[in-house]
Coordinates of N, CA and C in Angstrom, one line a residue:
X1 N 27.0 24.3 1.7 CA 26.1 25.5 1.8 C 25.3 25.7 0.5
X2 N 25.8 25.3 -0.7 CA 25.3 25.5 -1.9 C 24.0 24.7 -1.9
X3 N 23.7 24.1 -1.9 CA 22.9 22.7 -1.8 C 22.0 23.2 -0.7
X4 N 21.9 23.5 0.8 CA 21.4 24.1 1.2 C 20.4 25.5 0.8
X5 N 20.7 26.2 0.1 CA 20.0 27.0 -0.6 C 19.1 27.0 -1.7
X6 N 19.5 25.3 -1.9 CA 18.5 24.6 -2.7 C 16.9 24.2 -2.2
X7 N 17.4 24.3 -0.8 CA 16.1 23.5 0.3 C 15.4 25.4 0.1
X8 N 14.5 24.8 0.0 CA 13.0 25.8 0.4 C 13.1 26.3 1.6
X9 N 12.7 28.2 2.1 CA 13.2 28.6 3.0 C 12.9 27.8 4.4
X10 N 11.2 27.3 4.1 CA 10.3 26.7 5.2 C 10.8 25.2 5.9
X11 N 11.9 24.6 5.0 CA 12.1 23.7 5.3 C 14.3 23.8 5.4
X12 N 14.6 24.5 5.2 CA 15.9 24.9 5.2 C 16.3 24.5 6.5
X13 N 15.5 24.9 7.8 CA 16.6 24.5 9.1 C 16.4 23.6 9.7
X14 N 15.3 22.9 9.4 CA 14.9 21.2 9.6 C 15.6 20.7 8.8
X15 N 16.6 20.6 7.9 CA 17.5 20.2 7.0 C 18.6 19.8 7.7
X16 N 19.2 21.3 7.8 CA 20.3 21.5 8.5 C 20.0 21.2 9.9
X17 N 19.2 21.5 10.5 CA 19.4 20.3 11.8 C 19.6 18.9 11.9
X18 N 18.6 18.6 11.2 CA 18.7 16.7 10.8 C 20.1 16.5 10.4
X19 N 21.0 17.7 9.7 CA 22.3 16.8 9.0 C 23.5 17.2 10.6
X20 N 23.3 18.2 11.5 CA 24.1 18.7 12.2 C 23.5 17.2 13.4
X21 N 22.2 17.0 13.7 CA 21.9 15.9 14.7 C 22.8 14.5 14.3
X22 N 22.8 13.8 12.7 CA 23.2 13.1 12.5 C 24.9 13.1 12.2
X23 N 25.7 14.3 12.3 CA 26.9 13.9 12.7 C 27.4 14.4 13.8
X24 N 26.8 15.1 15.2 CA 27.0 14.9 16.2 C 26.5 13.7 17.2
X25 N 25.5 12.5 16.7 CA 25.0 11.2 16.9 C 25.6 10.2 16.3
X26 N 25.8 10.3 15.1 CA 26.1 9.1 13.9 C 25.1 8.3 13.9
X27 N 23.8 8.9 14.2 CA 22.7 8.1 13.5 C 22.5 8.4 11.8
X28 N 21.8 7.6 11.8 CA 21.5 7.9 10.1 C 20.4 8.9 9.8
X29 N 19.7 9.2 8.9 CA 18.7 10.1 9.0 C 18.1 9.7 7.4
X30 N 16.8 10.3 7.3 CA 15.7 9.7 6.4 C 14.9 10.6 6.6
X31 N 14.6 11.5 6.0 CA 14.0 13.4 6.0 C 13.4 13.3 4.1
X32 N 11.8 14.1 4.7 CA 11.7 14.1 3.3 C 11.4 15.9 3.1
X33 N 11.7 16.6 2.2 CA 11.5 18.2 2.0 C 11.5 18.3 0.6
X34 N 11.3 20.1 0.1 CA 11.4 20.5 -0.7 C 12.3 21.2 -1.1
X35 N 13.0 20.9 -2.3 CA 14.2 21.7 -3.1 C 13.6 22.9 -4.2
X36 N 13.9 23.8 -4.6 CA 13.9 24.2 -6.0 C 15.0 24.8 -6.9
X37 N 15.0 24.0 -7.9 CA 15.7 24.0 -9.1 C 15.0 24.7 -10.4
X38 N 16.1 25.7 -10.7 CA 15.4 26.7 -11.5 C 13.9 27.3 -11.4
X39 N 13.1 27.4 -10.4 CA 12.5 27.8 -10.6 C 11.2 27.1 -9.9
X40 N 11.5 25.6 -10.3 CA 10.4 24.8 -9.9 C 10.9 23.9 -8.5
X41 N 10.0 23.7 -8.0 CA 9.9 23.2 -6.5 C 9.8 21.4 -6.9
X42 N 10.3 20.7 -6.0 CA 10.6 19.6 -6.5 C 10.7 18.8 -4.8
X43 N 9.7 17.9 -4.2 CA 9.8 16.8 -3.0 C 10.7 15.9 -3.2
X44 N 11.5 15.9 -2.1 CA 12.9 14.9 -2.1 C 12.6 14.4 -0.8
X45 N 13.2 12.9 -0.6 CA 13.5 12.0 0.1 C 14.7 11.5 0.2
X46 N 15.5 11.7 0.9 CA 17.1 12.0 1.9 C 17.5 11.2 2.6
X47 N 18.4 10.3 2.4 CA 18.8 9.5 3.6 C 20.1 9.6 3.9
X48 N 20.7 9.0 4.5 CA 22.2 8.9 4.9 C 22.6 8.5 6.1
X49 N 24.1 8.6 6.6 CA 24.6 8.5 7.4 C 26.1 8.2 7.3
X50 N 26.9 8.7 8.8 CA 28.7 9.2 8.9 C 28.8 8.1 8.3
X51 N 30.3 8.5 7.9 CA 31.5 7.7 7.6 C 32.8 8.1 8.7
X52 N 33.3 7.2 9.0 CA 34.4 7.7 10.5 C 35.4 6.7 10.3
X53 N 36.4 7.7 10.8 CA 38.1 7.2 10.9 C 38.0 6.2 12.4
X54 N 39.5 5.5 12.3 CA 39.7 4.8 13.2 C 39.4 5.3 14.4
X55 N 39.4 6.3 14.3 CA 39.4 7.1 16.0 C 37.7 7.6 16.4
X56 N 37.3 7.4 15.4 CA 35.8 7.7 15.7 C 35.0 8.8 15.2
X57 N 35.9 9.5 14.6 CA 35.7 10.9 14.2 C 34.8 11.0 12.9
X58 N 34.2 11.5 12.6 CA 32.9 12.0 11.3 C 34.0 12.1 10.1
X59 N 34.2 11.8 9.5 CA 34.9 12.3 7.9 C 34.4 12.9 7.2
X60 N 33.3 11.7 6.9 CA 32.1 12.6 5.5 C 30.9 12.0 5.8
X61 N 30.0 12.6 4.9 CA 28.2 12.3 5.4 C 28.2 11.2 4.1
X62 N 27.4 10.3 4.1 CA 27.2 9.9 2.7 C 25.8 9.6 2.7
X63 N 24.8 9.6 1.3 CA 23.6 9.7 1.2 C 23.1 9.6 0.0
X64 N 21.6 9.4 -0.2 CA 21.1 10.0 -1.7 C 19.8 10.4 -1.1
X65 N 19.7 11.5 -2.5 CA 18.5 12.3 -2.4 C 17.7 11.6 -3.7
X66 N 16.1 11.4 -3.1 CA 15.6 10.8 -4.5 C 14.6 11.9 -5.0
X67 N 13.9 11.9 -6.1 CA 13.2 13.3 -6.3 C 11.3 12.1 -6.2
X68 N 10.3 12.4 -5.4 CA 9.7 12.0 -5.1 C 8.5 12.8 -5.3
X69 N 8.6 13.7 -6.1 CA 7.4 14.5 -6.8 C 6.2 14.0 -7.0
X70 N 6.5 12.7 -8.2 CA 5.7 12.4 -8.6 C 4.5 11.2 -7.8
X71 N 5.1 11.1 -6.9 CA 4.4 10.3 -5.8 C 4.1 10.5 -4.5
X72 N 4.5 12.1 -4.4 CA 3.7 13.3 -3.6 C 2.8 13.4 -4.3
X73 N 2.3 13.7 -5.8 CA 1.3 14.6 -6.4 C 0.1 13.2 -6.6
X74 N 0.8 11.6 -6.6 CA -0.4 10.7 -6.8 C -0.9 10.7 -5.2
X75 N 0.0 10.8 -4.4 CA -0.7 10.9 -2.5 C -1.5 11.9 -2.6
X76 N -1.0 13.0 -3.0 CA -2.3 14.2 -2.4 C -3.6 13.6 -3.8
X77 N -3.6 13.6 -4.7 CA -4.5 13.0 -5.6 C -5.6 12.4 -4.9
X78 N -4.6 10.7 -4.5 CA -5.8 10.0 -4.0 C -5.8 10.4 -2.2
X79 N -5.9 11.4 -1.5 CA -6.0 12.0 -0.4 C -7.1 12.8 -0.9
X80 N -7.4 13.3 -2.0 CA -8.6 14.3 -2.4 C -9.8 13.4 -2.7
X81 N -9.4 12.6 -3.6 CA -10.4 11.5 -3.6 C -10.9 11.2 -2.7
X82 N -10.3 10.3 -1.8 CA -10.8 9.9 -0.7 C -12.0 11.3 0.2
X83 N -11.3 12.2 0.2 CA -11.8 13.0 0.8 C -13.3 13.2 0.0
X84 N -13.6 13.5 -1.1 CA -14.9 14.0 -2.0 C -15.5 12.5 -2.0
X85 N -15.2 11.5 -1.5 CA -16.0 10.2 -1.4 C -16.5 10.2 -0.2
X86 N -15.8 10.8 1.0 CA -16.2 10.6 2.5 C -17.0 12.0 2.3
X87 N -17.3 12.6 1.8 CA -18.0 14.3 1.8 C -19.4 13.8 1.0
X88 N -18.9 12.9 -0.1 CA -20.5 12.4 -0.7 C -21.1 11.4 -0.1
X89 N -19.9 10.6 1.0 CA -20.9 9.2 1.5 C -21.5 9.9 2.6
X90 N -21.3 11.2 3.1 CA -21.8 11.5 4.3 C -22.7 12.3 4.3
X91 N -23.0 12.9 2.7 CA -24.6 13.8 2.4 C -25.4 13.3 1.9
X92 N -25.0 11.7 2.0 CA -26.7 10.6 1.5 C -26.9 10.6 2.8
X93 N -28.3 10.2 2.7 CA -29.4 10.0 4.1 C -29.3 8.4 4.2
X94 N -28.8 7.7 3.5 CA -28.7 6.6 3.7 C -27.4 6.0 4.6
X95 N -27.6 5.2 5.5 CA -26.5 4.5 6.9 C -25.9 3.7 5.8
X96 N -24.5 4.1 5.3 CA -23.1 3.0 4.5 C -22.3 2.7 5.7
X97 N -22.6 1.2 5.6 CA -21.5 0.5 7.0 C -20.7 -0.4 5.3
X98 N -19.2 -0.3 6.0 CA -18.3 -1.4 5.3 C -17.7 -2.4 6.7
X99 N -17.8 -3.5 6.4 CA -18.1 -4.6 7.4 C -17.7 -5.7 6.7
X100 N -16.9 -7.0 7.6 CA -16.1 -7.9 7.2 C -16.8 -9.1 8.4
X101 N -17.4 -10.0 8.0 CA -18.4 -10.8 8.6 C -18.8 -10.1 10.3
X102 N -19.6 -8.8 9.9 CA -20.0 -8.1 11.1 C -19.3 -7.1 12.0
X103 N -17.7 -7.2 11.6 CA -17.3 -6.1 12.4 C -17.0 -5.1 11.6
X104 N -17.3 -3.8 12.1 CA -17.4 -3.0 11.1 C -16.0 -2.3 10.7
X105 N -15.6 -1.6 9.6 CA -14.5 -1.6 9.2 C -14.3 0.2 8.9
X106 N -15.6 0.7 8.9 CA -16.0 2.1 8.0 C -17.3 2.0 8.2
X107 N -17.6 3.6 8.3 CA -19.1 3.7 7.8 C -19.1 5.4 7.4
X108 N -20.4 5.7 7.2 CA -20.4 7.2 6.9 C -21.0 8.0 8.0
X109 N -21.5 9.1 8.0 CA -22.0 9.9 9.2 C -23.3 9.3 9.7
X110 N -24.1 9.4 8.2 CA -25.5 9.4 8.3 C -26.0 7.6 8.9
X111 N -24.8 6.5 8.9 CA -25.4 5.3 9.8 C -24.7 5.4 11.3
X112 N -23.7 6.6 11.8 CA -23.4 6.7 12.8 C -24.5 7.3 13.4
X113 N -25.2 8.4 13.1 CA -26.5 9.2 13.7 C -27.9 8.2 13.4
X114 N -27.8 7.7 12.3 CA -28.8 6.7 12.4 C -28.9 6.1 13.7
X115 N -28.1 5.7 14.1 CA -27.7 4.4 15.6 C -27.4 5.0 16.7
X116 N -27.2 6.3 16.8 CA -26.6 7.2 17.4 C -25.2 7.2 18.6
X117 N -24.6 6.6 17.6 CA -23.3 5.8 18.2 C -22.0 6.7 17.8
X118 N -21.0 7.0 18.0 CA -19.5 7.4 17.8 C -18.5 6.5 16.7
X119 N -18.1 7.5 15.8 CA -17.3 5.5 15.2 C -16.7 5.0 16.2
X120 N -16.0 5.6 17.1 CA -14.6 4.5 17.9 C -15.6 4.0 18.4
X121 N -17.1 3.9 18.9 CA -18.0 3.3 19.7 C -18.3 2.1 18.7
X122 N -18.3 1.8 17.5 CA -18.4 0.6 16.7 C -17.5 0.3 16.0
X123 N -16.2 0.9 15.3 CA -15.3 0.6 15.2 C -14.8 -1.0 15.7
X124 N -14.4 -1.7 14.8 CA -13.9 -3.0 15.0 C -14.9 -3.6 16.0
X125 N -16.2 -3.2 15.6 CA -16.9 -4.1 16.8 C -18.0 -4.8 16.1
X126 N -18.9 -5.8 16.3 CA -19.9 -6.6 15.5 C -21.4 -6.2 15.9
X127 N -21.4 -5.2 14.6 CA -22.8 -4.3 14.2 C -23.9 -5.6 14.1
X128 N -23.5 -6.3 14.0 CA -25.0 -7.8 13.5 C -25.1 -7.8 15.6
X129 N -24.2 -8.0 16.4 CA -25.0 -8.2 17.5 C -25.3 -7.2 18.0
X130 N -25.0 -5.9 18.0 CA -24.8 -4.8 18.6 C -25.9 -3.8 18.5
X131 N -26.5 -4.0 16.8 CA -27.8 -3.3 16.5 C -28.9 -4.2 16.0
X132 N -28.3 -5.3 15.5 CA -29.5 -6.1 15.2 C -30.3 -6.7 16.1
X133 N -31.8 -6.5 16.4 CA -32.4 -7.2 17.6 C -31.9 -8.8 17.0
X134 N -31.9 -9.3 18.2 CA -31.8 -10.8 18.0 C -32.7 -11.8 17.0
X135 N -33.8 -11.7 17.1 CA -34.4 -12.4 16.5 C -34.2 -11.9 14.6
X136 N -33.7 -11.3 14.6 CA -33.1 -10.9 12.9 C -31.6 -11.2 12.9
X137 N -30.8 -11.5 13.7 CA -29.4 -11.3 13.5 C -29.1 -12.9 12.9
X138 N -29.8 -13.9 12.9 CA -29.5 -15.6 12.1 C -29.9 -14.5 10.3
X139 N -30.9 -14.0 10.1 CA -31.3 -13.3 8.5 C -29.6 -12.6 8.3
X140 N -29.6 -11.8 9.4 CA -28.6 -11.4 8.5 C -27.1 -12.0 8.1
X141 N -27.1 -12.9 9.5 CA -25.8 -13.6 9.1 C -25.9 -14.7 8.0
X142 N -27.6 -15.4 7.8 CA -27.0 -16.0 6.5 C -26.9 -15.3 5.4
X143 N -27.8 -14.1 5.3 CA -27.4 -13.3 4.1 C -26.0 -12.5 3.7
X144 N -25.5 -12.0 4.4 CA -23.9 -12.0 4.7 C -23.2 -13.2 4.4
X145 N -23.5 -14.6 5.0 CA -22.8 -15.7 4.6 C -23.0 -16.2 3.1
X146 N -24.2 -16.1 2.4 CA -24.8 -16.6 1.4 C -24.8 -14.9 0.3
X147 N -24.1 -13.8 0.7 CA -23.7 -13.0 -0.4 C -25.1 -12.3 -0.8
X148 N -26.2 -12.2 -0.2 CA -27.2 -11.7 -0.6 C -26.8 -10.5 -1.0
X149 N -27.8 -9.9 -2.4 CA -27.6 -8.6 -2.4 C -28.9 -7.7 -2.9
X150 N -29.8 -8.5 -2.8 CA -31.2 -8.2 -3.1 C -31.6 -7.4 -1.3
X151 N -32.7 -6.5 -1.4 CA -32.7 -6.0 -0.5 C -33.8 -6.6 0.5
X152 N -33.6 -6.2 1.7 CA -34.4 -6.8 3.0 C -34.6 -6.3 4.2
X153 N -35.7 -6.7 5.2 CA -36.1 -5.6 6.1 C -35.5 -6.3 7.1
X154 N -35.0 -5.6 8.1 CA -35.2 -6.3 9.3 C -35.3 -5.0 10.5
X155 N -35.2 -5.4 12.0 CA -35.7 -4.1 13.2 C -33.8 -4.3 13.9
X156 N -33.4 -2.8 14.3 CA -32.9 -2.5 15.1 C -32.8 -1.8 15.8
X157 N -31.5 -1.6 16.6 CA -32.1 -1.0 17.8 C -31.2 0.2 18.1
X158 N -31.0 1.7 18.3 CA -30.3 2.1 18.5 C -29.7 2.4 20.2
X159 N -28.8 2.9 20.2 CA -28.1 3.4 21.1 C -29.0 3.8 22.3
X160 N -29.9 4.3 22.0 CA -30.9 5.2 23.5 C -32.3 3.5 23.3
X161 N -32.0 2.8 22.7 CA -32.8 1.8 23.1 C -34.1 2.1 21.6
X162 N -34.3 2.8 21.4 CA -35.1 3.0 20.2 C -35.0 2.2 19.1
X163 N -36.2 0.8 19.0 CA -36.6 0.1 17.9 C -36.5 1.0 16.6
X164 N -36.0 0.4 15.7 CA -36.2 1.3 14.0 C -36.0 0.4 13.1
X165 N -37.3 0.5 12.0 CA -36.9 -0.8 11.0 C -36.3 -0.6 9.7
X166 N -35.4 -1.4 9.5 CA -34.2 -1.0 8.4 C -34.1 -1.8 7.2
X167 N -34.3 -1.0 5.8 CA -34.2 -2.4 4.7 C -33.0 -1.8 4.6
X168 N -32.1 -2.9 4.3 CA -30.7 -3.2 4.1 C -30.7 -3.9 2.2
X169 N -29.5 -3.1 1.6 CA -29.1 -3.6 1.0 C -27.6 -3.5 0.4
X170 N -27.0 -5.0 0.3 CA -25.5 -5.1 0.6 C -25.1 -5.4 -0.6
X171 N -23.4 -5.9 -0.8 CA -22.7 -6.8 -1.8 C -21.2 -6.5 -1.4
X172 N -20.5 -7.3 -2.2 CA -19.3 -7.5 -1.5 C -18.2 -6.8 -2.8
X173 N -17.4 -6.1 -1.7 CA -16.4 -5.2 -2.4 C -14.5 -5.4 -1.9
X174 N -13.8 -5.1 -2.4 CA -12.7 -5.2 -2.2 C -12.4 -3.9 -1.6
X175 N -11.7 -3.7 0.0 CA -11.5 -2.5 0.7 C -10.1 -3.0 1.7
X176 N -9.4 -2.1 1.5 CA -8.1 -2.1 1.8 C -7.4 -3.7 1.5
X177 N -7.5 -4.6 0.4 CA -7.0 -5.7 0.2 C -7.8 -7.1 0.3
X178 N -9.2 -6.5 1.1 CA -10.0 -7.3 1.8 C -11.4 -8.0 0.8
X179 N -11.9 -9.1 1.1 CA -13.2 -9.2 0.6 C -14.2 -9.1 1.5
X180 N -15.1 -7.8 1.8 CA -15.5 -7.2 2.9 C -16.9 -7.4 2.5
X181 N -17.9 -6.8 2.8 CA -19.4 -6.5 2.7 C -19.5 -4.8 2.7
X182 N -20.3 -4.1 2.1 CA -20.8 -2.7 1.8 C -22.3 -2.7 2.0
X183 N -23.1 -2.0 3.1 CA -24.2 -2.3 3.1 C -24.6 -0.7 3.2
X184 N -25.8 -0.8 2.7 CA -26.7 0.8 2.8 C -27.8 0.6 3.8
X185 N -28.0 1.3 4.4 CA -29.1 1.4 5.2 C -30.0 2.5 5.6
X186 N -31.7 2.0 5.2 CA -32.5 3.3 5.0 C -33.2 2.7 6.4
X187 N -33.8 3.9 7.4 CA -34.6 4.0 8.1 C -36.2 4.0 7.0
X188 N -36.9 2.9 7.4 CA -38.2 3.1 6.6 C -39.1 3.2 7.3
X189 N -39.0 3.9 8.6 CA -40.0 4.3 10.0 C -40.7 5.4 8.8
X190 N -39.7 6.2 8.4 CA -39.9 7.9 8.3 C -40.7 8.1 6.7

């Protein structure tokens, strides 16, 4: 019960539940919450599971608690980042698609309304056939294949069928592990 009073009120009976499910189950358990010690609040990661007599019965709980503060505070970090990068890629007027030989991987607001598409609507799907009229889609795939990064026009087409001519200009970035493509794209109708 001592140790319990260590858990933070908000997380106190999701504790003690988890420990009461895992020795009326004998499953193991892997719970992460907040403690505070002297004063300061501290993220812990909890695992464990029974120990039982010949007869089957619970004896003792065994476990460790690890203190995981410091790798809560680099998650929400780069959780903010991310965030103030997706809030500035989405107040340029410029269409940012991230794309891995054509299927798209990411993009920002302003090339989903450019196209007037949904992401799950291009999501994992191949933007070179999808928006590029045809007769530009060999330019772009050799420029994509050949790493162009000098800029270039070509016409596509959006969603309601509307021609619009687009200079693109790309280069290749490392995104989630990957060697991918980053392309910008301006409407130069307007």
């Amino acid at each position: 019960e001592e140790y319990f009073n260590k858990v933070v009120p908000e997380d106190r009976e999701y504790v003690r539940e988890t420990i009461r499910y895992t020795i009326r189950t004998g499953e193991s358990f892997d719970i992460e919450y907040t403690i505070e010690l002297n004063g300061r609040k501290f993220f812990v990661r909890s695992n464990g599971e029974t120990v039982t007599d010949a007869n089957g019965k619970v004896t003792k709980l065994i476990g460790t608690i690890k203190n995981i503060t410091e790798q809560k505070k680099v998650q929400k970090r780069l959780e903010q980042s991310e965030e103030r990068f997706r809030l500035l890629s989405n107040l340029t007027f410029e269409g940012i698609v991230i794309h891995k030989d054509g299927i798209m991987l990411d993009s920002n607001q302003s090339f989903l309304s450019m196209f007037e598409y949904s992401r799950e609507e291009l999501i994992e799907k191949n933007i070179i056939d999808n928006l590029v009229l045809p007769e530009y889609q060999k330019i772009v795939k050799e420029n994509v294949k050949t790493h162009r990064s000098a800029p270039y026009e070509i016409i596509c087409v959006t969603k309601s069928g509307n021609k619009i001519p687009i200079e693109v200009e790309s280069r290749e970035i490392i995104y989630e592990g990957k060697n991918v493509r980053v392309a910008a794209l301006r409407n130069i109708s307007e």
